[in-house]
Amino acid sequence: MWGFVQIPAAATLHPFWIFDWSLLSTPEVPGCTIVLFMSGVLCSAAGIGGGGIYVAVLMLLGGISTHNAVPLSKAIVFFGAVASTVLNLRRQMEVSSTNGKAGINFEVCRLVVPMALSGTFLGVLLNFHVPAKVIVILLTCI
């Protein structure tokens, strides 16, 4: 593949999937999209990430395996958090100019974010090494 370097066939597989447009025409996609959108609105309004809800929806309605549903739900939570942060920062700028109160408590962020990131990192590592049944049991118990 790279000239003088001999790479075994198993090592040439890339960890990312190849996007197949034909999978979007399956009957599961519209229902899964609508439920994900509505649960995203509710989770954002409640101030929770909603990862467990997204995993269940992706597995039950989307027909996605456990090992693929967990990272995809992390991505959904991340983009929802980015959107909420942008909206809250804009609101904070408007509010802080009028009454001086902050909308985001950065002291709490300093306490919560490192532990949340380390838990996410641990969960991603375990996702590759733990059987699907154990992941479902852990998500059910938590």
PDB file of C-alpha atoms in Angstrom:
ATOM      1  CA  MET A   1       0.000   0.000   0.000  1.00  0.00           C
ATOM      2  CA  TRP A   2       2.754   2.511   0.898  1.00  0.00           C
ATOM      3  CA  GLY A   3       5.516   1.098  -1.253  1.00  0.00           C
ATOM      4  CA  PHE A   4       8.148  -0.551   0.936  1.00  0.00           C
ATOM      5  CA  VAL A   5       5.953  -0.964   4.045  1.00  0.00           C
ATOM      6  CA  GLN A   6       4.094  -4.260   4.200  1.00  0.00           C
ATOM      7  CA  ILE A   7       0.838  -3.875   6.126  1.00  0.00           C
ATOM      8  CA  PRO A   8      -1.263  -6.946   6.928  1.00  0.00           C
ATOM      9  CA  ALA A   9      -4.771  -6.949   5.466  1.00  0.00           C
ATOM     10  CA  ALA A  10      -6.420  -6.790   8.905  1.00  0.00           C
ATOM     11  CA  ALA A  11      -4.443  -3.670   9.831  1.00  0.00           C
ATOM     12  CA  THR A  12      -5.551  -1.787   6.717  1.00  0.00           C
ATOM     13  CA  LEU A  13      -9.141  -1.626   7.909  1.00  0.00           C
ATOM     14  CA  HIS A  14      -9.967   1.878   8.980  1.00  0.00           C
ATOM     15  CA  PRO A  15     -11.925   2.212  12.254  1.00  0.00           C
ATOM     16  CA  PHE A  16     -14.454   4.580  10.654  1.00  0.00           C
ATOM     17  CA  TRP A  17     -17.292   3.198   8.593  1.00  0.00           C
ATOM     18  CA  ILE A  18     -17.832   4.058   4.953  1.00  0.00           C
ATOM     19  CA  PHE A  19     -21.007   6.066   4.487  1.00  0.00           C
ATOM     20  CA  ASP A  20     -23.603   4.216   2.419  1.00  0.00           C
ATOM     21  CA  TRP A  21     -26.383   6.514   1.151  1.00  0.00           C
ATOM     22  CA  SER A  22     -28.690   3.587   0.436  1.00  0.00           C
ATOM     23  CA  LEU A  23     -29.086   3.014   4.179  1.00  0.00           C
ATOM     24  CA  LEU A  24     -30.935   6.332   4.485  1.00  0.00           C
ATOM     25  CA  SER A  25     -33.834   5.008   2.408  1.00  0.00           C
ATOM     26  CA  THR A  26     -34.765   2.339   4.952  1.00  0.00           C
ATOM     27  CA  PRO A  27     -38.123   2.698   6.766  1.00  0.00           C
ATOM     28  CA  GLU A  28     -36.427   3.069  10.186  1.00  0.00           C
ATOM     29  CA  VAL A  29     -34.766   6.385   9.363  1.00  0.00           C
ATOM     30  CA  PRO A  30     -37.773   8.790   9.407  1.00  0.00           C
ATOM     31  CA  GLY A  31     -39.180   7.418  12.680  1.00  0.00           C
ATOM     32  CA  CYS A  32     -35.784   7.377  14.353  1.00  0.00           C
ATOM     33  CA  THR A  33     -35.080  10.929  13.153  1.00  0.00           C
ATOM     34  CA  ILE A  34     -38.362  12.287  14.498  1.00  0.00           C
ATOM     35  CA  VAL A  35     -37.951  10.574  17.890  1.00  0.00           C
ATOM     36  CA  LEU A  36     -34.303  11.712  18.148  1.00  0.00           C
ATOM     37  CA  PHE A  37     -35.299  15.291  17.336  1.00  0.00           C
ATOM     38  CA  MET A  38     -38.120  15.359  19.886  1.00  0.00           C
ATOM     39  CA  SER A  39     -36.009  13.735  22.594  1.00  0.00           C
ATOM     40  CA  GLY A  40     -33.187  16.178  21.780  1.00  0.00           C
ATOM     41  CA  VAL A  41     -35.526  19.113  22.323  1.00  0.00           C
ATOM     42  CA  LEU A  42     -36.768  17.679  25.623  1.00  0.00           C
ATOM     43  CA  CYS A  43     -33.263  16.779  26.868  1.00  0.00           C
ATOM     44  CA  SER A  44     -31.936  20.209  25.960  1.00  0.00           C
ATOM     45  CA  ALA A  45     -34.830  21.928  27.705  1.00  0.00           C
ATOM     46  CA  ALA A  46     -34.289  19.764  30.795  1.00  0.00           C
ATOM     47  CA  GLY A  47     -30.545  20.433  30.812  1.00  0.00           C
ATOM     48  CA  ILE A  48     -29.515  16.778  30.617  1.00  0.00           C
ATOM     49  CA  GLY A  49     -27.332  15.165  27.980  1.00  0.00           C
ATOM     50  CA  GLY A  50     -29.764  12.396  27.108  1.00  0.00           C
ATOM     51  CA  GLY A  51     -27.167   9.836  26.037  1.00  0.00           C
ATOM     52  CA  GLY A  52     -29.059   6.902  27.521  1.00  0.00           C
ATOM     53  CA  ILE A  53     -32.225   7.965  25.730  1.00  0.00           C
ATOM     54  CA  TYR A  54     -30.381   8.339  22.425  1.00  0.00           C
ATOM     55  CA  VAL A  55     -28.776   4.898  22.762  1.00  0.00           C
ATOM     56  CA  ALA A  56     -32.165   3.285  23.363  1.00  0.00           C
ATOM     57  CA  VAL A  57     -33.766   5.101  20.424  1.00  0.00           C
ATOM     58  CA  LEU A  58     -30.886   4.272  18.093  1.00  0.00           C
ATOM     59  CA  MET A  59     -30.975   0.606  19.091  1.00  0.00           C
ATOM     60  CA  LEU A  60     -34.750   0.106  19.103  1.00  0.00           C
ATOM     61  CA  LEU A  61     -35.938   2.344  16.295  1.00  0.00           C
ATOM     62  CA  GLY A  62     -32.761   2.704  14.245  1.00  0.00           C
ATOM     63  CA  GLY A  63     -31.691  -0.924  14.382  1.00  0.00           C
ATOM     64  CA  ILE A  64     -28.092   0.051  15.211  1.00  0.00           C
ATOM     65  CA  SER A  65     -25.853  -2.270  17.192  1.00  0.00           C
ATOM     66  CA  THR A  66     -24.851  -1.403  20.742  1.00  0.00           C
ATOM     67  CA  HIS A  67     -21.220  -0.808  19.813  1.00  0.00           C
ATOM     68  CA  ASN A  68     -22.279   1.730  17.162  1.00  0.00           C
ATOM     69  CA  ALA A  69     -25.144   3.340  19.100  1.00  0.00           C
ATOM     70  CA  VAL A  70     -22.983   4.385  22.075  1.00  0.00           C
ATOM     71  CA  PRO A  71     -20.431   6.493  20.119  1.00  0.00           C
ATOM     72  CA  LEU A  72     -23.178   7.927  17.919  1.00  0.00           C
ATOM     73  CA  SER A  73     -25.116   9.023  21.000  1.00  0.00           C
ATOM     74  CA  LYS A  74     -21.930  10.668  22.321  1.00  0.00           C
ATOM     75  CA  ALA A  75     -21.724  12.646  19.093  1.00  0.00           C
ATOM     76  CA  ILE A  76     -25.390  13.659  19.362  1.00  0.00           C
ATOM     77  CA  VAL A  77     -24.884  14.783  22.967  1.00  0.00           C
ATOM     78  CA  PHE A  78     -21.742  16.725  21.966  1.00  0.00           C
ATOM     79  CA  PHE A  79     -23.451  18.648  19.158  1.00  0.00           C
ATOM     80  CA  GLY A  80     -26.455  19.334  21.389  1.00  0.00           C
ATOM     81  CA  ALA A  81     -24.104  20.662  24.074  1.00  0.00           C
ATOM     82  CA  VAL A  82     -22.344  22.897  21.535  1.00  0.00           C
ATOM     83  CA  ALA A  83     -25.679  24.335  20.381  1.00  0.00           C
ATOM     84  CA  SER A  84     -26.842  24.913  23.972  1.00  0.00           C
ATOM     85  CA  THR A  85     -23.530  26.541  24.901  1.00  0.00           C
ATOM     86  CA  VAL A  86     -23.696  28.946  21.970  1.00  0.00           C
ATOM     87  CA  LEU A  87     -27.252  29.936  22.890  1.00  0.00           C
ATOM     88  CA  ASN A  88     -26.393  30.306  26.592  1.00  0.00           C
ATOM     89  CA  LEU A  89     -23.285  32.379  25.865  1.00  0.00           C
ATOM     90  CA  ARG A  90     -25.293  34.716  23.655  1.00  0.00           C
ATOM     91  CA  ARG A  91     -27.963  35.000  26.354  1.00  0.00           C
ATOM     92  CA  GLN A  92     -25.257  35.587  28.988  1.00  0.00           C
ATOM     93  CA  MET A  93     -23.835  38.480  26.974  1.00  0.00           C
ATOM     94  CA  GLU A  94     -27.259  40.094  26.749  1.00  0.00           C
ATOM     95  CA  VAL A  95     -28.079  39.557  30.440  1.00  0.00           C
ATOM     96  CA  SER A  96     -24.657  40.531  31.804  1.00  0.00           C
ATOM     97  CA  SER A  97     -24.786  43.862  30.010  1.00  0.00           C
ATOM     98  CA  THR A  98     -28.081  44.738  31.748  1.00  0.00           C
ATOM     99  CA  ASN A  99     -27.853  43.368  35.308  1.00  0.00           C
ATOM    100  CA  GLY A 100     -24.357  41.851  35.668  1.00  0.00           C
ATOM    101  CA  LYS A 101     -25.491  38.286  36.527  1.00  0.00           C
ATOM    102  CA  ALA A 102     -23.762  35.384  34.814  1.00  0.00           C
ATOM    103  CA  GLY A 103     -25.897  32.720  33.139  1.00  0.00           C
ATOM    104  CA  ILE A 104     -23.166  30.060  33.250  1.00  0.00           C
ATOM    105  CA  ASN A 105     -21.492  29.147  36.527  1.00  0.00           C
ATOM    106  CA  PHE A 106     -17.912  28.496  35.430  1.00  0.00           C
ATOM    107  CA  GLU A 107     -16.883  27.287  38.901  1.00  0.00           C
ATOM    108  CA  VAL A 108     -19.277  24.359  38.564  1.00  0.00           C
ATOM    109  CA  CYS A 109     -17.943  23.704  35.049  1.00  0.00           C
ATOM    110  CA  ARG A 110     -14.414  23.447  36.452  1.00  0.00           C
ATOM    111  CA  LEU A 111     -15.596  20.746  38.844  1.00  0.00           C
ATOM    112  CA  VAL A 112     -17.881  18.758  36.554  1.00  0.00           C
ATOM    113  CA  VAL A 113     -16.183  18.799  33.138  1.00  0.00           C
ATOM    114  CA  PRO A 114     -12.930  16.947  34.004  1.00  0.00           C
ATOM    115  CA  MET A 115     -14.795  14.070  35.634  1.00  0.00           C
ATOM    116  CA  ALA A 116     -17.335  13.933  32.793  1.00  0.00           C
ATOM    117  CA  LEU A 117     -14.540  13.799  30.224  1.00  0.00           C
ATOM    118  CA  SER A 118     -12.686  11.075  32.097  1.00  0.00           C
ATOM    119  CA  GLY A 119     -15.897   9.055  32.394  1.00  0.00           C
ATOM    120  CA  THR A 120     -16.530   9.481  28.681  1.00  0.00           C
ATOM    121  CA  PHE A 121     -12.973   8.391  27.896  1.00  0.00           C
ATOM    122  CA  LEU A 122     -13.337   5.306  30.093  1.00  0.00           C
ATOM    123  CA  GLY A 123     -16.698   4.481  28.517  1.00  0.00           C
ATOM    124  CA  VAL A 124     -15.303   4.715  24.989  1.00  0.00           C
ATOM    125  CA  LEU A 125     -12.399   2.447  25.916  1.00  0.00           C
ATOM    126  CA  LEU A 126     -14.718  -0.108  27.516  1.00  0.00           C
ATOM    127  CA  ASN A 127     -17.074   0.004  24.527  1.00  0.00           C
ATOM    128  CA  PHE A 128     -14.440  -1.675  22.354  1.00  0.00           C
ATOM    129  CA  HIS A 129     -13.550  -4.407  24.854  1.00  0.00           C
ATOM    130  CA  VAL A 130     -16.857  -5.341  26.499  1.00  0.00           C
ATOM    131  CA  PRO A 131     -19.544  -7.553  24.911  1.00  0.00           C
ATOM    132  CA  ALA A 132     -22.771  -5.898  23.763  1.00  0.00           C
ATOM    133  CA  LYS A 133     -24.881  -7.626  26.442  1.00  0.00           C
ATOM    134  CA  VAL A 134     -22.724  -6.168  29.216  1.00  0.00           C
ATOM    135  CA  ILE A 135     -23.052  -2.671  27.734  1.00  0.00           C
ATOM    136  CA  VAL A 136     -26.847  -2.979  27.625  1.00  0.00           C
ATOM    137  CA  ILE A 137     -26.901  -4.212  31.243  1.00  0.00           C
ATOM    138  CA  LEU A 138     -24.660  -1.326  32.357  1.00  0.00           C
ATOM    139  CA  LEU A 139     -26.809   1.237  30.530  1.00  0.00           C
ATOM    140  CA  THR A 140     -29.928  -0.261  32.091  1.00  0.00           C
ATOM    141  CA  CYS A 141     -28.471  -0.171  35.603  1.00  0.00           C
ATOM    142  CA  ILE A 142     -27.156   3.362  35.337  1.00  0.00           C
TER     143      ILE A 142
END
